[in-house]
Tab-separated table of C-alpha atoms in Angstrom:
chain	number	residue	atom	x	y	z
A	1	UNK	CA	99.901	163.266	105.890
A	2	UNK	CA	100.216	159.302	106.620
A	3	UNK	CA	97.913	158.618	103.453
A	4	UNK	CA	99.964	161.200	101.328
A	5	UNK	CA	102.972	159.682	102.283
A	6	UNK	CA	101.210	156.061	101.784
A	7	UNK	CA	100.422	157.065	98.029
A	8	UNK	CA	103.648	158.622	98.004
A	9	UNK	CA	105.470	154.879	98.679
A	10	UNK	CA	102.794	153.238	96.675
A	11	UNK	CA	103.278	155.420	93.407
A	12	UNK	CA	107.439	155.023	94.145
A	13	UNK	CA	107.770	151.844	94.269
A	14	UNK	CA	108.731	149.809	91.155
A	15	UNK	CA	106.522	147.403	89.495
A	16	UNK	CA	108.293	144.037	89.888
A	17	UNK	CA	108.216	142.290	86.347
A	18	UNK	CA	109.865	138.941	85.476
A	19	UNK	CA	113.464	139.278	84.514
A	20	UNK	CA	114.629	137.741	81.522
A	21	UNK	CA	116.386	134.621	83.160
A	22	UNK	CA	113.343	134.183	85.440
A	23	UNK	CA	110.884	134.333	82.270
A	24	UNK	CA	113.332	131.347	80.800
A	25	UNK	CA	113.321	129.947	84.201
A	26	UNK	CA	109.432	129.625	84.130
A	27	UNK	CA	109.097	128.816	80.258
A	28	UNK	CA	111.696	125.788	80.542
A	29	UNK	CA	109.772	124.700	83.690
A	30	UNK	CA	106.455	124.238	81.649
A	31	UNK	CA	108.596	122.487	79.116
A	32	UNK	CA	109.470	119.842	81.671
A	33	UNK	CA	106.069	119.106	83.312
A	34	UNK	CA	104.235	119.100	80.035
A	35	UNK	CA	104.556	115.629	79.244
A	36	UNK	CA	103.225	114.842	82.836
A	37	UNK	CA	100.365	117.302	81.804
A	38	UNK	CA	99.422	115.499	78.573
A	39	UNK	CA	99.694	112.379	79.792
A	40	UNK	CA	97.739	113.461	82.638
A	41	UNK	CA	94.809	114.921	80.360
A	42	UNK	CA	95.074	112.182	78.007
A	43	UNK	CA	94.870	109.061	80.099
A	44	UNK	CA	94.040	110.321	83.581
A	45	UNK	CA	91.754	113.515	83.515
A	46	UNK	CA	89.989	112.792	80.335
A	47	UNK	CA	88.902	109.523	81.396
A	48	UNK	CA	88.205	110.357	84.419
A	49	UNK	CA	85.423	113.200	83.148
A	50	UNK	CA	84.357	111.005	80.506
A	51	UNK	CA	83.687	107.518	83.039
A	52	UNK	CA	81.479	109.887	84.666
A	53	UNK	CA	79.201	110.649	81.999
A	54	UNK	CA	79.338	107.108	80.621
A	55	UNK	CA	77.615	105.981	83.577
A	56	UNK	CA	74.639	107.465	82.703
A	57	UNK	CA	74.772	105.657	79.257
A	58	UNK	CA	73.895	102.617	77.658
A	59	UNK	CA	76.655	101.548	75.472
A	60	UNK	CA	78.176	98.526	74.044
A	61	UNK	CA	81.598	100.437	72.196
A	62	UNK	CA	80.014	99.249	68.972
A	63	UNK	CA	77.079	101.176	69.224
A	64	UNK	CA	76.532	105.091	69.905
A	65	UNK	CA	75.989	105.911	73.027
A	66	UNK	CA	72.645	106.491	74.544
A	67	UNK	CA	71.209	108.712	76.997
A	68	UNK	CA	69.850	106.593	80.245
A	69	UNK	CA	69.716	109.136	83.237
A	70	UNK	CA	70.185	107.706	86.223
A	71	UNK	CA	68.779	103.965	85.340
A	72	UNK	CA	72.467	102.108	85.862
A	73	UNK	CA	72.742	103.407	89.302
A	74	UNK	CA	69.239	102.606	89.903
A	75	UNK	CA	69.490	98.875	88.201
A	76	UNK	CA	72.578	98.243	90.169
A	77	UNK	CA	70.786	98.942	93.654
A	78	UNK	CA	67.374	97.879	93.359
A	79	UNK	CA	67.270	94.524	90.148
A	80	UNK	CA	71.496	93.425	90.671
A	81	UNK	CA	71.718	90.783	93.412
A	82	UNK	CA	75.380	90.157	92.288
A	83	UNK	CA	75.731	93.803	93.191
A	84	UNK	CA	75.400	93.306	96.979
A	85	UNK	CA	77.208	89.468	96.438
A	86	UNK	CA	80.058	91.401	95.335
A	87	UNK	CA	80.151	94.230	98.044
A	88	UNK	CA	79.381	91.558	101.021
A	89	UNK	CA	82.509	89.482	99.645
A	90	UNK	CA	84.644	92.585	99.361
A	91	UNK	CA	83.769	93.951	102.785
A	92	UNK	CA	84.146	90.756	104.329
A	93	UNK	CA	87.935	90.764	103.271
A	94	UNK	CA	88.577	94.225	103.655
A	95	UNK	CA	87.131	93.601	107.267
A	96	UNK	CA	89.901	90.715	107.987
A	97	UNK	CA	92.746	90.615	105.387
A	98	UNK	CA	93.561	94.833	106.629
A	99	UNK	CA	93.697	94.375	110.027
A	100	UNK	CA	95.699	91.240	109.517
A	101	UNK	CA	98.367	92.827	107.401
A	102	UNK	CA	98.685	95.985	110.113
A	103	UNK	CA	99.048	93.341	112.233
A	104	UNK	CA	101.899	91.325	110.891
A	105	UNK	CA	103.674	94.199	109.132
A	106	UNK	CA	104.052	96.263	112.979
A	107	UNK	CA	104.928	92.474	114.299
A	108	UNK	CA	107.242	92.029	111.925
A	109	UNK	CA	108.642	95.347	111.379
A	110	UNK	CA	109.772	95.142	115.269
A	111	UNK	CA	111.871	92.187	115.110
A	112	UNK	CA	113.661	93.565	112.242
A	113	UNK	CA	114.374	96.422	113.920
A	114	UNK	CA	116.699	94.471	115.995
A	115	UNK	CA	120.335	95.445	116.410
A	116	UNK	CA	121.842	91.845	114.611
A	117	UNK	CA	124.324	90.348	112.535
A	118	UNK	CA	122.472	89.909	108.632
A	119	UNK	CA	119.436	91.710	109.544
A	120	UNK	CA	119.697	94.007	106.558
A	121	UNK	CA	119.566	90.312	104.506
A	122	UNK	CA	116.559	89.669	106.472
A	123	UNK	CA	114.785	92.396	105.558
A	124	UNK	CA	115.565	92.202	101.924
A	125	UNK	CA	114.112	88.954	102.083
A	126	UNK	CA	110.745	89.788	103.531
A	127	UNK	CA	110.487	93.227	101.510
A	128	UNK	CA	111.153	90.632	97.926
A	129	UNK	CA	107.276	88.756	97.654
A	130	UNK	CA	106.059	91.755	97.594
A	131	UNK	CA	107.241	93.340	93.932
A	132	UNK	CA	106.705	90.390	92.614
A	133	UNK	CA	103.944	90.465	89.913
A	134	UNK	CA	100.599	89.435	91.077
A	135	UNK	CA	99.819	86.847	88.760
A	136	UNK	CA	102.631	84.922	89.277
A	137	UNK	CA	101.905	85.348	92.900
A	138	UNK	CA	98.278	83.960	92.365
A	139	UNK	CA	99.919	80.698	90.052
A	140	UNK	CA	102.362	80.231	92.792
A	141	UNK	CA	99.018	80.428	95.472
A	142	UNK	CA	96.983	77.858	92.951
A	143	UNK	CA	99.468	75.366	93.498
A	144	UNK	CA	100.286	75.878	97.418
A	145	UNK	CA	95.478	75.332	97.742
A	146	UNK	CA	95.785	73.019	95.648
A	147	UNK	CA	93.515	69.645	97.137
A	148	UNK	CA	95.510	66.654	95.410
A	149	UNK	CA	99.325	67.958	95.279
A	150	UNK	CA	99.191	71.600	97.139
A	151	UNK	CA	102.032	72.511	99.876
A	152	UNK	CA	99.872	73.301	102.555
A	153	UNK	CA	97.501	70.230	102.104
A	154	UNK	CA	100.706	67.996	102.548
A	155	UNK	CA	101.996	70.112	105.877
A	156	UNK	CA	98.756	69.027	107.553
A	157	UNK	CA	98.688	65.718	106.352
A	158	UNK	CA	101.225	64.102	109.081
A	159	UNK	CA	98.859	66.374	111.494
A	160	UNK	CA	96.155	63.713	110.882
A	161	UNK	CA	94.306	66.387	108.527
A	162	UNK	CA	92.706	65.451	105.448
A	163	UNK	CA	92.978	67.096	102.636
A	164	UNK	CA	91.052	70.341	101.916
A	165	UNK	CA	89.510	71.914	98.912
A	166	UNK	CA	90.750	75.373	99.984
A	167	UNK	CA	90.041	76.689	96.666
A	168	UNK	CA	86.936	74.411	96.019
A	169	UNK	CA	84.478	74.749	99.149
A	170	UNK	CA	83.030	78.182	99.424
A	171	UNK	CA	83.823	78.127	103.398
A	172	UNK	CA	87.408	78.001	103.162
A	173	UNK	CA	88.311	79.878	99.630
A	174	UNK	CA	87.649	83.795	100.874
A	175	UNK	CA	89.441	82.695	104.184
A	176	UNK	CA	92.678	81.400	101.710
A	177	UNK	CA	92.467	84.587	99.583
A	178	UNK	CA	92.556	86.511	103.367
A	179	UNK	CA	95.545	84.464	104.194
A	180	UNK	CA	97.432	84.998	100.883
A	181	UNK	CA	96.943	88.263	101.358
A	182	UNK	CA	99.953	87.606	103.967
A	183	UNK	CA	101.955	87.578	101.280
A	184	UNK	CA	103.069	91.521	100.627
A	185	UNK	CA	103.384	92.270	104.322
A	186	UNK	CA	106.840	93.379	103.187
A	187	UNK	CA	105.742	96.289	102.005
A	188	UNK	CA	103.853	97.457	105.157
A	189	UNK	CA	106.587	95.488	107.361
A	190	UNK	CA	109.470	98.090	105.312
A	191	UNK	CA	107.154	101.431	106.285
A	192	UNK	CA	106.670	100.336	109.654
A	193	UNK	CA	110.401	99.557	110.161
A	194	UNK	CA	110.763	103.332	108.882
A	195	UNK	CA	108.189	104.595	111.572
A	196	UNK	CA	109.726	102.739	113.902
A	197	UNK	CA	113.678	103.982	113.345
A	198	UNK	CA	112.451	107.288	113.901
A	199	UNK	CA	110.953	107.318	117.236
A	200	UNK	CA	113.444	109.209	119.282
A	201	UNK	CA	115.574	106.489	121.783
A	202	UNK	CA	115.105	109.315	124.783
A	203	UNK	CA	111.596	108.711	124.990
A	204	UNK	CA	112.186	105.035	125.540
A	205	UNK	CA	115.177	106.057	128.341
A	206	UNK	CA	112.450	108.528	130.133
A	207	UNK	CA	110.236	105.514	129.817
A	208	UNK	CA	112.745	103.175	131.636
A	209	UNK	CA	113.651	105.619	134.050
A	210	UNK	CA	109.938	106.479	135.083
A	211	UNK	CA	110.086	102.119	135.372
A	212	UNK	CA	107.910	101.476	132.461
A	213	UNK	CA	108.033	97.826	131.317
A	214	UNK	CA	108.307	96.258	127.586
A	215	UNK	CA	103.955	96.283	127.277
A	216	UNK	CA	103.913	99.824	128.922
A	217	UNK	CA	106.840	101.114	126.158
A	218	UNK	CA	104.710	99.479	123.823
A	219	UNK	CA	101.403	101.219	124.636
A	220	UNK	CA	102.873	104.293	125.796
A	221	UNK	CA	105.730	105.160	123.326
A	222	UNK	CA	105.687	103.028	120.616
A	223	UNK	CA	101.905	102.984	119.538
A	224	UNK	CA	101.610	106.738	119.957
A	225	UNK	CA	104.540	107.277	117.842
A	226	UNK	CA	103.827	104.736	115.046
A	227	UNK	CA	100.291	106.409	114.663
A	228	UNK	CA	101.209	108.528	111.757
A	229	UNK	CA	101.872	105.359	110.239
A	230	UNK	CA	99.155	103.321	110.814
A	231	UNK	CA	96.917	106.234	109.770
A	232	UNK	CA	98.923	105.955	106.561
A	233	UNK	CA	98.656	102.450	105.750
A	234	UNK	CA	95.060	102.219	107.131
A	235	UNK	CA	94.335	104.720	103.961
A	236	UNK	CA	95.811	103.069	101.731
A	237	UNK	CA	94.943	99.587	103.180
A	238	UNK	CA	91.396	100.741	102.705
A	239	UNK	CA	91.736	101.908	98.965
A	240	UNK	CA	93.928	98.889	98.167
A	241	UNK	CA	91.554	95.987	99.716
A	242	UNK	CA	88.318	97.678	97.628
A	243	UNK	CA	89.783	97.207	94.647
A	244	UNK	CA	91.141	93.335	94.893
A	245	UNK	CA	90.659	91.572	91.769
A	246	UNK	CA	93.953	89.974	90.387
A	247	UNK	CA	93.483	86.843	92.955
A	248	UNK	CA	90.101	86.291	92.446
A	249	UNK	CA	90.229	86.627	88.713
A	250	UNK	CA	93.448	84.217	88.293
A	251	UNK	CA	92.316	81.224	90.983
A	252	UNK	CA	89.297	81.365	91.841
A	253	UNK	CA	87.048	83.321	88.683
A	254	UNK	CA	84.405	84.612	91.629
A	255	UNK	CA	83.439	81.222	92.534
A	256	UNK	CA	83.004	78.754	94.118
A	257	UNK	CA	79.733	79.997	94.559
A	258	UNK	CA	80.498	83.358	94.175
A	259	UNK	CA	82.145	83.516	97.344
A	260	UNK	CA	85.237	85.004	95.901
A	261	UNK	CA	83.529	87.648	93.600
A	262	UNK	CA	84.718	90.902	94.664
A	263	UNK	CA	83.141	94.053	93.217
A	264	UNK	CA	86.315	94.669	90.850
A	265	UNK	CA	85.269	90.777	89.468
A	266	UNK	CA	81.939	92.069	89.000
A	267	UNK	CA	82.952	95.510	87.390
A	268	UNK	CA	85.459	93.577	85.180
A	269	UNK	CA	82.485	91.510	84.027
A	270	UNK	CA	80.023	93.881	82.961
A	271	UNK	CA	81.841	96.403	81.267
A	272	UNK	CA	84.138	94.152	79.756
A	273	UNK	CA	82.315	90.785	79.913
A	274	UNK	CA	79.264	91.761	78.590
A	275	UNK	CA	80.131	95.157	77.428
A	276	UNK	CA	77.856	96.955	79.271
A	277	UNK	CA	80.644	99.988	79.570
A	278	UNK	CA	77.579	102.595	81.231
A	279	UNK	CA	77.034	100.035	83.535
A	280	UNK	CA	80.280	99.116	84.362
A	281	UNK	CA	81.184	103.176	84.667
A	282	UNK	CA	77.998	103.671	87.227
A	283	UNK	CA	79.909	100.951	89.231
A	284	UNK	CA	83.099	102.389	89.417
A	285	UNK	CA	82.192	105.744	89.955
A	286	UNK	CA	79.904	104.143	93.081
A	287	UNK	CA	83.431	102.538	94.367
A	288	UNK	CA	85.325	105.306	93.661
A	289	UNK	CA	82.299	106.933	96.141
A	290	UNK	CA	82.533	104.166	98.698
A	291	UNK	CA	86.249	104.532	98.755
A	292	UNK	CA	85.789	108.593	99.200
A	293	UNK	CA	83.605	108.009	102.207
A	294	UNK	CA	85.538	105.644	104.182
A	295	UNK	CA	88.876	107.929	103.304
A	296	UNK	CA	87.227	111.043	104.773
A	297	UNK	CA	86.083	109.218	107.655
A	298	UNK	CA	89.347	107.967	108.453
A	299	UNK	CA	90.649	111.732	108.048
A	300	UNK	CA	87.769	112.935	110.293
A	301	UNK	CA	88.757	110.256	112.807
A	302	UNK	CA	92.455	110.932	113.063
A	303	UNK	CA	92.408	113.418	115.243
A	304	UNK	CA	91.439	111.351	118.115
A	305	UNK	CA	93.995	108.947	118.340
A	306	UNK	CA	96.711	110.063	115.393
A	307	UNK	CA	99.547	111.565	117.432
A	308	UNK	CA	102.013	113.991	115.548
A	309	UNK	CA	105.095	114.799	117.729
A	310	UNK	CA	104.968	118.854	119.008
A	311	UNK	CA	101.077	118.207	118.366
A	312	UNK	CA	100.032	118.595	122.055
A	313	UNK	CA	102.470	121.256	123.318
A	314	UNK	CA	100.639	123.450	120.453
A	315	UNK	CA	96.881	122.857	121.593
């Protein structure tokens, strides 16, 4: 009887079928995203596929290209000592210019989250260096290095300091590229400030209740709750710092001494340098890798010390 009256119900009920309006509805929805879609194809997707099996090409653009296996990627690891220049320099920075912006951007971030008179002009003006266009920033950074007539050569001077060839002696140029970096902590500084406008004010009145001090607010309400963020930025601090190349390319060219030339230098200069485009694709797609790896592990990590609110009532 129950499977009679099952087939019953099943053989009933209508077929649904897309109305008129809702067929218009979906048509005129295509319509809109289809220029995303081709542009998507046409300078995203196809690229993308097409970088991949360049890399296992030899090609110039002038000439046809030719079939090389897996030679680039073996070249660039085993006979390309600017290879492992280029990803020592890079993960040197990474190492200290990421940390330093988290740094700065949650130290900033909290004193402009003070209740004052003007702070909204304050935080306009910290959020500003950092839409402004790169090269100009790395011009403007030429001239502050700079040995004979740079700003910060002539703040030190009255210190007793002589002057230094920031951009001219490989010990100090990666360290001045690491400090410039210091220079779009607005836009970390404006996400943290976000992060930070949300935490819920109770939390900090159970905290001061319970007598928990500034440090102990700190550790115990504000870090937990500003974890979601850092887990955020850390991502795309990570993806960001592996792909520098406007600074090193405008001041410093890679040197002196290579000790400026990050693997986007080196990328730039084979595939577009010397036209070795297969080459240059095996390299990006072994970033691109790189990048994937630390990503995940950062994902695979999160667990243990991102904290979402309602997280631990539901384990």
């Amino acid at each position: 009887m129950a499977r009679a009256a099952a087939s019953n119900l099943e053989t009933s009920a209508p077929k649904t079928k897309l109305s008129g309006r809702a067929r218009r509805e979906a048509i005129e929805g295509y319509l809109f995203i289809a220029p995303w879609l081709v542009g998507f194809v046409a300078f995203t997707g196809g690229p993308f596929v097409a970088s991949f099996f360049m890399s296992f090409t030899d090609w110039n653009i002038l000439s046809t290209p030719s079939w090389v296996g897996f030679d680039n990627y073996i070249d660039i690891f085993s006979e390309d000592p600017i290879f492992w220049t280029s990803v020592r320099v890079t993960a040197l920075y990474t190492l200290f210019a990421l940390p330093l912006k988290l740094v700065a951007g949650l130290g900033l971030s909290l004193l402009l989250n003070m209740k004052l008179r003007g702070i909204g002009i304050y935080r306009t003006i910290f959020y500003l260096p950092a839409v402004i266009s790169g090269v100009a920033v790395s011009m403007m950074w030429m001239w502050i290095f700079s040995k004979d007539y740079g700003l910060l050569n002539a703040a030190l001077g009255p210190l007793g300091i002589d002057p230094v060839g920031w951009l001219q002696d490989p010990r100090y140029t990666l360290g001045a590229l690491i400090f410039m970096s210091l220079w779009t902590v607005g836009a970390s500084t404006i996400i943290f400030l976000a992060g930070l406008q949300n935490i819920p004010n109770e939390l900090y009145e159970a905290a001061t209740i319970d007598g928990a001090g500034a440090v102990t607010k700190f550790r115990r309400v504000t870090l937990p709750m500003l974890s979601p963020t850092i887990f955020f930025l850390l991502v795309i601090g990570v993806i960001d710092s592996f792909q520098t190349f406007t600074q090193a390319y405008v001041i410093t060219g890679g040197g002196p001494m290579r000790a400026t030339y990050f693997y986007m230098l080196h990328l730039y200069n084979e595939a577009f340098g010397q036209l070795h485009m297969g080459y240059g694709a095996a390299l990006a797609w072994i970033l691109a890798s790189v990048i994937l790896v630390f990503t995940a592990l950062i994902f695979k990590s999160s667990p243990l010390w991102v904290y979402y609110e309602g997280q631990r009532e539901a384990r």
